[in-house]
Short mmCIF file of N, CA and C in Angstrom, two decimals:
data_model
loop_
_atom_site.label_atom_id
_atom_site.label_comp_id
_atom_site.label_asym_id
_atom_site.label_seq_id
_atom_site.Cartn_x
_atom_site.Cartn_y
_atom_site.Cartn_z
N LYS A 1 0.82 -1.20 0.00
CA LYS A 1 0.00 0.00 0.00
C LYS A 1 0.85 1.26 0.00
N LYS A 2 2.06 1.17 0.52
CA LYS A 2 2.87 2.38 0.70
C LYS A 2 4.03 2.48 -0.28
N ILE A 3 4.05 1.69 -1.34
CA ILE A 3 5.21 1.73 -2.24
C ILE A 3 5.29 3.04 -3.02
N ASP A 4 4.19 3.78 -3.14
CA ASP A 4 4.20 5.07 -3.83
C ASP A 4 4.31 6.24 -2.86
N ASN A 5 4.69 5.97 -1.63
CA ASN A 5 4.75 6.98 -0.59
C ASN A 5 6.08 7.75 -0.63
N PHE A 6 6.39 8.33 -1.80
CA PHE A 6 7.59 9.15 -1.96
C PHE A 6 7.40 10.04 -3.19
N ARG A 7 8.26 11.05 -3.29
CA ARG A 7 8.24 11.95 -4.45
C ARG A 7 9.14 11.36 -5.53
N SER A 8 8.57 10.96 -6.64
CA SER A 8 9.37 10.39 -7.72
C SER A 8 10.00 11.51 -8.54
N ASP A 9 11.00 11.14 -9.30
CA ASP A 9 11.72 12.09 -10.16
C ASP A 9 11.71 11.53 -11.57
N PRO A 10 11.30 12.33 -12.56
CA PRO A 10 11.21 11.81 -13.94
C PRO A 10 12.56 11.41 -14.53
N ARG A 11 13.66 11.79 -13.90
CA ARG A 11 14.99 11.43 -14.40
C ARG A 11 15.45 10.06 -13.90
N ILE A 12 14.64 9.45 -13.06
CA ILE A 12 14.96 8.14 -12.49
C ILE A 12 13.95 7.12 -12.98
N ASP A 13 14.44 5.96 -13.38
CA ASP A 13 13.57 4.84 -13.74
C ASP A 13 13.35 3.99 -12.49
N TYR A 14 12.11 3.67 -12.22
CA TYR A 14 11.75 2.91 -11.02
C TYR A 14 11.19 1.55 -11.44
N TYR A 15 11.80 0.49 -10.91
CA TYR A 15 11.33 -0.88 -11.16
C TYR A 15 10.99 -1.53 -9.83
N PHE A 16 9.84 -2.16 -9.79
CA PHE A 16 9.39 -2.86 -8.59
C PHE A 16 9.18 -4.32 -8.93
N TYR A 17 9.95 -5.20 -8.30
CA TYR A 17 9.89 -6.63 -8.61
C TYR A 17 9.07 -7.35 -7.55
N THR A 18 8.14 -8.17 -8.02
CA THR A 18 7.26 -8.91 -7.13
C THR A 18 6.76 -10.17 -7.82
N GLU A 19 6.35 -11.13 -7.01
CA GLU A 19 5.74 -12.33 -7.58
C GLU A 19 4.25 -12.13 -7.79
N LYS A 20 3.69 -11.06 -7.23
CA LYS A 20 2.25 -10.82 -7.28
C LYS A 20 1.84 -10.17 -8.61
N SER A 21 0.67 -10.52 -9.08
CA SER A 21 0.18 -9.97 -10.35
C SER A 21 -0.79 -8.82 -10.15
N ASN A 22 -1.15 -8.51 -8.91
CA ASN A 22 -2.16 -7.49 -8.67
C ASN A 22 -1.60 -6.18 -8.12
N ILE A 23 -0.32 -5.95 -8.20
CA ILE A 23 0.28 -4.72 -7.68
C ILE A 23 0.23 -3.65 -8.76
N ARG A 24 -0.26 -2.49 -8.37
CA ARG A 24 -0.34 -1.35 -9.28
C ARG A 24 0.40 -0.19 -8.63
N SER A 25 0.99 0.67 -9.47
CA SER A 25 1.77 1.78 -8.95
C SER A 25 1.76 2.93 -9.94
N ARG A 26 1.80 4.14 -9.40
CA ARG A 26 1.92 5.33 -10.26
C ARG A 26 3.39 5.68 -10.50
N ASN A 27 4.30 5.17 -9.64
CA ASN A 27 5.72 5.51 -9.75
C ASN A 27 6.59 4.39 -10.31
N TRP A 28 6.22 3.17 -10.05
CA TRP A 28 7.07 2.03 -10.37
C TRP A 28 6.56 1.30 -11.60
N LYS A 29 7.49 0.81 -12.40
CA LYS A 29 7.14 -0.17 -13.42
C LYS A 29 7.18 -1.52 -12.69
N VAL A 30 6.01 -2.11 -12.49
CA VAL A 30 5.90 -3.33 -11.72
C VAL A 30 6.19 -4.52 -12.64
N ILE A 31 7.14 -5.34 -12.23
CA ILE A 31 7.56 -6.49 -13.03
C ILE A 31 7.41 -7.75 -12.17
N GLN A 32 6.68 -8.69 -12.73
CA GLN A 32 6.45 -9.94 -12.02
C GLN A 32 7.63 -10.88 -12.27
N VAL A 33 8.14 -11.44 -11.18
CA VAL A 33 9.26 -12.38 -11.24
C VAL A 33 8.88 -13.65 -10.50
N PRO A 34 9.48 -14.77 -10.87
CA PRO A 34 9.17 -16.01 -10.17
C PRO A 34 9.82 -16.05 -8.79
N LEU A 35 9.18 -16.76 -7.89
CA LEU A 35 9.76 -16.98 -6.57
C LEU A 35 10.87 -18.02 -6.67
N ILE A 36 11.84 -17.89 -5.80
CA ILE A 36 12.95 -18.83 -5.71
C ILE A 36 12.57 -19.88 -4.66
N PRO A 37 12.84 -21.15 -4.93
CA PRO A 37 12.46 -22.19 -3.96
C PRO A 37 13.11 -21.95 -2.58
N PRO A 38 12.42 -22.38 -1.53
CA PRO A 38 12.99 -22.22 -0.19
C PRO A 38 14.16 -23.17 0.02
N THR A 39 14.93 -22.87 1.04
CA THR A 39 15.99 -23.78 1.47
C THR A 39 15.58 -24.31 2.85
N ASP A 40 16.41 -25.13 3.44
CA ASP A 40 16.12 -25.64 4.77
C ASP A 40 16.02 -24.52 5.80
N HIS A 41 16.76 -23.45 5.57
CA HIS A 41 16.84 -22.41 6.59
C HIS A 41 16.20 -21.08 6.20
N MET A 42 15.63 -20.98 5.00
CA MET A 42 15.05 -19.71 4.59
C MET A 42 13.83 -19.94 3.71
N ASP A 43 12.75 -19.21 3.99
CA ASP A 43 11.52 -19.39 3.22
C ASP A 43 11.66 -18.80 1.82
N THR A 44 10.70 -19.07 0.97
CA THR A 44 10.77 -18.67 -0.43
C THR A 44 10.79 -17.16 -0.62
N ASN A 45 10.09 -16.41 0.24
CA ASN A 45 10.10 -14.95 0.10
C ASN A 45 11.47 -14.36 0.41
N ARG A 46 12.10 -14.82 1.48
CA ARG A 46 13.43 -14.30 1.82
C ARG A 46 14.47 -14.74 0.79
N MET A 47 14.36 -15.99 0.33
CA MET A 47 15.29 -16.48 -0.70
C MET A 47 15.16 -15.65 -1.97
N SER A 48 13.93 -15.36 -2.37
CA SER A 48 13.69 -14.59 -3.59
C SER A 48 14.24 -13.18 -3.47
N THR A 49 13.99 -12.56 -2.34
CA THR A 49 14.51 -11.20 -2.12
C THR A 49 16.03 -11.18 -2.23
N LYS A 50 16.68 -12.13 -1.59
CA LYS A 50 18.14 -12.17 -1.61
C LYS A 50 18.67 -12.55 -2.99
N TYR A 51 17.98 -13.41 -3.69
CA TYR A 51 18.38 -13.82 -5.03
C TYR A 51 18.42 -12.61 -5.96
N TYR A 52 17.35 -11.84 -6.01
CA TYR A 52 17.29 -10.70 -6.93
C TYR A 52 18.11 -9.51 -6.45
N LYS A 53 18.43 -9.46 -5.19
CA LYS A 53 19.25 -8.37 -4.66
C LYS A 53 20.74 -8.65 -4.88
N PHE A 54 21.15 -9.90 -4.64
CA PHE A 54 22.57 -10.22 -4.64
C PHE A 54 23.04 -11.12 -5.77
N LYS A 55 22.26 -12.09 -6.14
CA LYS A 55 22.72 -13.13 -7.06
C LYS A 55 22.47 -12.79 -8.53
N GLN A 56 21.24 -12.45 -8.87
CA GLN A 56 20.88 -12.26 -10.27
C GLN A 56 20.01 -11.02 -10.45
N LEU A 57 20.63 -9.96 -10.91
CA LEU A 57 19.83 -8.77 -11.19
C LEU A 57 18.93 -9.04 -12.39
N PRO A 58 17.71 -8.53 -12.35
CA PRO A 58 16.82 -8.67 -13.51
C PRO A 58 17.40 -7.99 -14.74
N LYS A 59 17.09 -8.53 -15.90
CA LYS A 59 17.70 -8.07 -17.16
C LYS A 59 17.46 -6.60 -17.45
N GLU A 60 16.34 -6.04 -16.99
CA GLU A 60 16.04 -4.62 -17.25
C GLU A 60 17.09 -3.70 -16.64
N LEU A 61 17.76 -4.16 -15.63
CA LEU A 61 18.71 -3.31 -14.92
C LEU A 61 20.12 -3.35 -15.50
N MET A 62 20.39 -4.32 -16.33
CA MET A 62 21.77 -4.55 -16.77
C MET A 62 22.34 -3.46 -17.68
N SER A 63 21.51 -2.61 -18.23
CA SER A 63 22.02 -1.55 -19.11
C SER A 63 22.39 -0.28 -18.36
N TYR A 64 22.15 -0.25 -17.06
CA TYR A 64 22.45 0.94 -16.27
C TYR A 64 23.89 0.91 -15.76
N ASP A 65 24.45 2.09 -15.51
CA ASP A 65 25.77 2.19 -14.90
C ASP A 65 25.68 1.91 -13.40
N TYR A 66 24.66 2.47 -12.77
CA TYR A 66 24.42 2.31 -11.34
C TYR A 66 22.97 1.92 -11.12
N ILE A 67 22.73 1.20 -10.02
CA ILE A 67 21.36 0.99 -9.57
C ILE A 67 21.26 1.42 -8.11
N VAL A 68 20.10 1.88 -7.76
CA VAL A 68 19.76 2.15 -6.37
C VAL A 68 18.83 1.02 -5.97
N HIS A 69 19.24 0.24 -4.98
CA HIS A 69 18.38 -0.83 -4.48
C HIS A 69 17.70 -0.33 -3.22
N ILE A 70 16.40 -0.58 -3.13
CA ILE A 70 15.67 -0.25 -1.91
C ILE A 70 14.61 -1.31 -1.69
N ASP A 71 14.57 -1.85 -0.48
CA ASP A 71 13.54 -2.82 -0.14
C ASP A 71 12.18 -2.12 -0.09
N ALA A 72 11.15 -2.86 -0.40
CA ALA A 72 9.80 -2.30 -0.47
C ALA A 72 9.39 -1.58 0.82
N GLY A 73 9.81 -2.09 1.94
CA GLY A 73 9.45 -1.48 3.21
C GLY A 73 10.19 -0.19 3.52
N ARG A 74 11.13 0.19 2.67
CA ARG A 74 11.93 1.39 2.92
C ARG A 74 11.74 2.46 1.84
N THR A 75 10.72 2.35 1.01
CA THR A 75 10.57 3.31 -0.10
C THR A 75 10.48 4.75 0.39
N HIS A 76 10.06 4.96 1.63
CA HIS A 76 10.01 6.33 2.16
C HIS A 76 11.39 6.97 2.24
N TYR A 77 12.46 6.17 2.24
CA TYR A 77 13.82 6.73 2.20
C TYR A 77 14.01 7.60 0.95
N LEU A 78 13.27 7.28 -0.11
CA LEU A 78 13.42 8.01 -1.36
C LEU A 78 13.01 9.47 -1.25
N ASN A 79 12.30 9.85 -0.20
CA ASN A 79 11.96 11.26 0.00
C ASN A 79 13.18 12.09 0.35
N ASN A 80 14.22 11.45 0.86
CA ASN A 80 15.45 12.16 1.24
C ASN A 80 16.58 11.94 0.25
N LEU A 81 16.29 11.25 -0.83
CA LEU A 81 17.33 10.94 -1.81
C LEU A 81 16.86 11.42 -3.18
N THR A 82 17.47 12.48 -3.66
CA THR A 82 17.05 13.04 -4.95
C THR A 82 18.05 12.67 -6.04
N PHE A 83 17.63 12.87 -7.26
CA PHE A 83 18.51 12.66 -8.40
C PHE A 83 19.78 13.51 -8.26
N ASN A 84 19.62 14.75 -7.83
CA ASN A 84 20.78 15.65 -7.69
C ASN A 84 21.75 15.15 -6.61
N ILE A 85 21.23 14.66 -5.51
CA ILE A 85 22.10 14.13 -4.44
C ILE A 85 22.88 12.92 -4.96
N ILE A 86 22.18 12.02 -5.62
CA ILE A 86 22.84 10.83 -6.16
C ILE A 86 23.91 11.23 -7.17
N SER A 87 23.55 12.08 -8.11
CA SER A 87 24.49 12.50 -9.17
C SER A 87 25.74 13.15 -8.60
N LYS A 88 25.58 14.02 -7.62
CA LYS A 88 26.73 14.70 -7.02
C LYS A 88 27.66 13.70 -6.33
N GLU A 89 27.09 12.74 -5.60
CA GLU A 89 27.92 11.73 -4.93
C GLU A 89 28.68 10.87 -5.94
N LEU A 90 28.01 10.47 -7.01
CA LEU A 90 28.67 9.65 -8.02
C LEU A 90 29.76 10.43 -8.74
N GLU A 91 29.52 11.69 -9.05
CA GLU A 91 30.53 12.52 -9.71
C GLU A 91 31.73 12.78 -8.81
N LYS A 92 31.48 12.99 -7.51
CA LYS A 92 32.57 13.23 -6.55
C LYS A 92 33.38 11.98 -6.29
N ASN A 93 32.78 10.80 -6.49
CA ASN A 93 33.41 9.55 -6.10
C ASN A 93 33.35 8.50 -7.21
N PRO A 94 33.91 8.79 -8.38
CA PRO A 94 33.78 7.85 -9.50
C PRO A 94 34.48 6.51 -9.26
N GLU A 95 35.42 6.47 -8.32
CA GLU A 95 36.15 5.23 -8.04
C GLU A 95 35.38 4.31 -7.08
N ILE A 96 34.33 4.81 -6.48
CA ILE A 96 33.57 4.03 -5.51
C ILE A 96 32.46 3.26 -6.22
N SER A 97 32.36 1.98 -5.91
CA SER A 97 31.38 1.10 -6.56
C SER A 97 30.19 0.78 -5.68
N PHE A 98 30.30 1.03 -4.39
CA PHE A 98 29.22 0.70 -3.47
C PHE A 98 29.03 1.84 -2.48
N PHE A 99 27.81 2.34 -2.41
CA PHE A 99 27.43 3.35 -1.44
C PHE A 99 26.37 2.72 -0.54
N GLY A 100 26.67 2.64 0.74
CA GLY A 100 25.73 2.04 1.67
C GLY A 100 25.44 2.97 2.81
N ARG A 101 24.56 2.51 3.65
CA ARG A 101 24.15 3.27 4.82
C ARG A 101 24.58 2.51 6.06
N LYS A 102 25.27 3.21 6.96
CA LYS A 102 25.63 2.60 8.23
C LYS A 102 24.34 2.20 8.93
N HIS A 103 24.35 1.02 9.50
CA HIS A 103 23.14 0.55 10.18
C HIS A 103 22.78 1.53 11.29
N PRO A 104 21.51 1.90 11.41
CA PRO A 104 21.15 2.93 12.38
C PRO A 104 21.26 2.51 13.84
N PHE A 105 21.23 1.19 14.14
CA PHE A 105 21.32 0.80 15.55
C PHE A 105 22.13 -0.46 15.81
N LEU A 106 22.57 -1.17 14.78
CA LEU A 106 23.44 -2.32 14.98
C LEU A 106 24.86 -1.93 14.62
N ASN A 107 25.81 -2.32 15.46
CA ASN A 107 27.20 -1.92 15.25
C ASN A 107 28.07 -2.99 14.60
N ASN A 108 27.59 -4.26 14.62
CA ASN A 108 28.42 -5.32 14.06
C ASN A 108 27.58 -6.57 13.81
N ILE A 109 28.21 -7.57 13.20
CA ILE A 109 27.53 -8.81 12.83
C ILE A 109 27.05 -9.59 14.05
N TYR A 110 27.74 -9.45 15.17
CA TYR A 110 27.33 -10.15 16.38
C TYR A 110 26.04 -9.57 16.95
N GLU A 111 25.90 -8.25 16.89
CA GLU A 111 24.63 -7.64 17.30
C GLU A 111 23.51 -8.05 16.35
N GLU A 112 23.83 -8.17 15.06
CA GLU A 112 22.81 -8.62 14.11
C GLU A 112 22.41 -10.07 14.39
N TYR A 113 23.39 -10.89 14.72
CA TYR A 113 23.10 -12.28 15.11
C TYR A 113 22.07 -12.31 16.25
N ASN A 114 22.31 -11.49 17.28
CA ASN A 114 21.40 -11.46 18.43
C ASN A 114 20.00 -10.98 18.03
N LYS A 115 19.94 -9.99 17.16
CA LYS A 115 18.63 -9.48 16.71
C LYS A 115 17.89 -10.53 15.89
N VAL A 116 18.59 -11.20 14.98
CA VAL A 116 17.96 -12.24 14.15
C VAL A 116 17.50 -13.39 15.04
N LYS A 117 18.32 -13.75 16.00
CA LYS A 117 17.96 -14.86 16.90
C LYS A 117 16.70 -14.53 17.69
N LYS A 118 16.63 -13.32 18.22
CA LYS A 118 15.45 -12.91 19.00
C LYS A 118 14.22 -12.76 18.12
N GLY A 119 14.41 -12.36 16.86
CA GLY A 119 13.28 -12.12 15.97
C GLY A 119 12.72 -13.35 15.29
N ASN A 120 13.38 -14.50 15.49
CA ASN A 120 12.92 -15.76 14.86
C ASN A 120 12.74 -15.64 13.35
N LYS A 121 13.64 -14.93 12.68
CA LYS A 121 13.56 -14.79 11.23
C LYS A 121 14.20 -15.95 10.49
N ASP A 122 15.11 -16.62 11.12
CA ASP A 122 15.80 -17.75 10.50
C ASP A 122 15.76 -18.94 11.45
N ASP A 123 16.07 -20.09 10.90
CA ASP A 123 16.10 -21.32 11.68
C ASP A 123 17.21 -21.22 12.73
N PRO A 124 16.90 -21.48 14.01
CA PRO A 124 17.91 -21.36 15.07
C PRO A 124 19.16 -22.19 14.82
N PHE A 125 19.01 -23.35 14.19
CA PHE A 125 20.17 -24.19 13.89
C PHE A 125 21.17 -23.43 13.01
N TYR A 126 20.65 -22.77 11.98
CA TYR A 126 21.54 -22.06 11.05
C TYR A 126 22.07 -20.75 11.62
N ILE A 127 21.31 -20.15 12.51
CA ILE A 127 21.80 -18.95 13.18
C ILE A 127 23.02 -19.31 14.03
N GLU A 128 22.91 -20.40 14.78
CA GLU A 128 24.03 -20.85 15.61
C GLU A 128 25.21 -21.28 14.75
N LYS A 129 24.91 -21.95 13.65
CA LYS A 129 25.98 -22.39 12.73
C LYS A 129 26.76 -21.17 12.22
N TRP A 130 26.04 -20.10 11.88
CA TRP A 130 26.68 -18.87 11.41
C TRP A 130 27.55 -18.27 12.51
N LYS A 131 27.03 -18.19 13.73
CA LYS A 131 27.82 -17.63 14.83
C LYS A 131 29.05 -18.48 15.09
N ASN A 132 28.91 -19.81 15.05
CA ASN A 132 30.06 -20.69 15.26
C ASN A 132 31.12 -20.48 14.18
N LYS A 133 30.69 -20.27 12.95
CA LYS A 133 31.64 -20.00 11.85
C LYS A 133 32.40 -18.70 12.13
N LEU A 134 31.69 -17.66 12.52
CA LEU A 134 32.34 -16.38 12.84
C LEU A 134 33.34 -16.56 13.98
N ASN A 135 32.92 -17.27 15.02
CA ASN A 135 33.80 -17.49 16.17
C ASN A 135 35.02 -18.32 15.80
N SER A 136 34.83 -19.37 14.99
CA SER A 136 35.95 -20.23 14.62
C SER A 136 36.98 -19.49 13.77
N GLU A 137 36.53 -18.48 13.05
CA GLU A 137 37.44 -17.66 12.23
C GLU A 137 37.96 -16.46 13.00
N ASN A 138 37.57 -16.33 14.27
CA ASN A 138 37.91 -15.13 15.05
C ASN A 138 37.58 -13.87 14.27
N PHE A 139 36.39 -13.88 13.67
CA PHE A 139 35.99 -12.76 12.82
C PHE A 139 35.93 -11.47 13.61
N LEU A 140 36.61 -10.47 13.09
CA LEU A 140 36.59 -9.13 13.67
C LEU A 140 36.13 -8.18 12.57
N GLN A 141 35.02 -7.55 12.79
CA GLN A 141 34.47 -6.65 11.78
C GLN A 141 35.21 -5.32 11.84
N ILE A 142 35.83 -4.94 10.72
CA ILE A 142 36.62 -3.70 10.69
C ILE A 142 35.95 -2.59 9.89
N VAL A 143 34.88 -2.92 9.19
CA VAL A 143 34.14 -1.90 8.44
C VAL A 143 32.83 -1.62 9.18
N PRO A 144 32.26 -0.44 8.96
CA PRO A 144 30.97 -0.16 9.60
C PRO A 144 29.91 -1.20 9.19
N HIS A 145 29.02 -1.49 10.10
CA HIS A 145 27.95 -2.44 9.82
C HIS A 145 26.91 -1.76 8.94
N MET A 146 26.63 -2.36 7.80
CA MET A 146 25.76 -1.74 6.80
C MET A 146 24.33 -2.26 6.89
N GLU A 147 23.41 -1.39 6.56
CA GLU A 147 22.00 -1.74 6.41
C GLU A 147 21.78 -2.01 4.93
N LEU A 148 21.59 -3.26 4.54
CA LEU A 148 21.53 -3.62 3.12
C LEU A 148 20.13 -3.59 2.53
N CYS A 149 19.22 -2.89 3.20
CA CYS A 149 17.89 -2.70 2.61
C CYS A 149 17.93 -1.51 1.65
N PHE A 150 19.04 -0.81 1.61
CA PHE A 150 19.20 0.34 0.73
C PHE A 150 20.68 0.50 0.38
N PHE A 151 20.98 0.60 -0.92
CA PHE A 151 22.35 0.86 -1.34
C PHE A 151 22.37 1.28 -2.80
N ILE A 152 23.51 1.83 -3.20
CA ILE A 152 23.76 2.17 -4.61
C ILE A 152 24.96 1.35 -5.03
N ARG A 153 24.86 0.75 -6.21
CA ARG A 153 26.00 -0.06 -6.67
C ARG A 153 26.29 0.19 -8.14
N LYS A 154 27.58 0.16 -8.45
CA LYS A 154 28.06 0.28 -9.83
C LYS A 154 28.03 -1.10 -10.46
N LEU A 155 27.35 -1.22 -11.58
CA LEU A 155 27.19 -2.54 -12.19
C LEU A 155 28.44 -3.03 -12.93
N ALA A 156 29.30 -2.13 -13.35
CA ALA A 156 30.48 -2.53 -14.12
C ALA A 156 31.60 -3.12 -13.25
N ASP A 157 31.44 -3.09 -11.95
CA ASP A 157 32.47 -3.60 -11.05
C ASP A 157 32.28 -5.12 -10.88
N ASN A 158 33.06 -5.89 -11.60
CA ASN A 158 32.94 -7.35 -11.55
C ASN A 158 33.32 -7.93 -10.19
N ASN A 159 34.26 -7.31 -9.50
CA ASN A 159 34.62 -7.78 -8.15
C ASN A 159 33.44 -7.61 -7.20
N LEU A 160 32.75 -6.50 -7.32
CA LEU A 160 31.57 -6.28 -6.48
C LEU A 160 30.47 -7.29 -6.82
N THR A 161 30.30 -7.57 -8.09
CA THR A 161 29.31 -8.58 -8.50
C THR A 161 29.64 -9.93 -7.89
N LYS A 162 30.91 -10.31 -7.91
CA LYS A 162 31.32 -11.58 -7.31
C LYS A 162 31.10 -11.57 -5.80
N LEU A 163 31.36 -10.45 -5.16
CA LEU A 163 31.14 -10.33 -3.73
C LEU A 163 29.65 -10.46 -3.41
N PHE A 164 28.80 -9.83 -4.20
CA PHE A 164 27.36 -9.94 -3.98
C PHE A 164 26.90 -11.39 -4.15
N GLU A 165 27.44 -12.10 -5.12
CA GLU A 165 27.09 -13.52 -5.29
C GLU A 165 27.54 -14.33 -4.07
N LYS A 166 28.70 -13.99 -3.54
CA LYS A 166 29.20 -14.67 -2.34
C LYS A 166 28.27 -14.40 -1.15
N ILE A 167 27.77 -13.16 -1.04
CA ILE A 167 26.81 -12.84 0.02
C ILE A 167 25.59 -13.72 -0.12
N TYR A 168 25.11 -13.89 -1.34
CA TYR A 168 23.92 -14.72 -1.56
C TYR A 168 24.16 -16.15 -1.09
N TYR A 169 25.29 -16.72 -1.51
CA TYR A 169 25.56 -18.11 -1.13
C TYR A 169 25.88 -18.25 0.34
#
């Protein structure tokens, strides 16, 4: 109901990907995509979201230099992000391939682990398996913890594409 709850800009192309056939929008070109099968630890909706975000961008996006990804629940962020703001950042930083947002309240992957565990979003077995992997590697997070419901990415960066695929897997 709230996907059009922002000021659109005619200089930006908006694509909204969904498995539903009944979504209508005045701002977004709504494109129906198939759901990705679930895994043992993630339902089909979460798998599909992660697949199209990290693993396989839809073909309509491949001709762009940059894409702005935003999860459906965060479209209101677009009220604070204009074409001019995006353009200025990209022009000032042509060597940067990923623009993200520091997570507003989580500082690291361990805090995210605790939040996911409390929220029952994933299977507890796999949550513990992930934490054990981090602990066994003595993982120390040295970069700011990012909120990946919103980001800008350069499509020509093959290393970033490989990293996004690794995130998916």
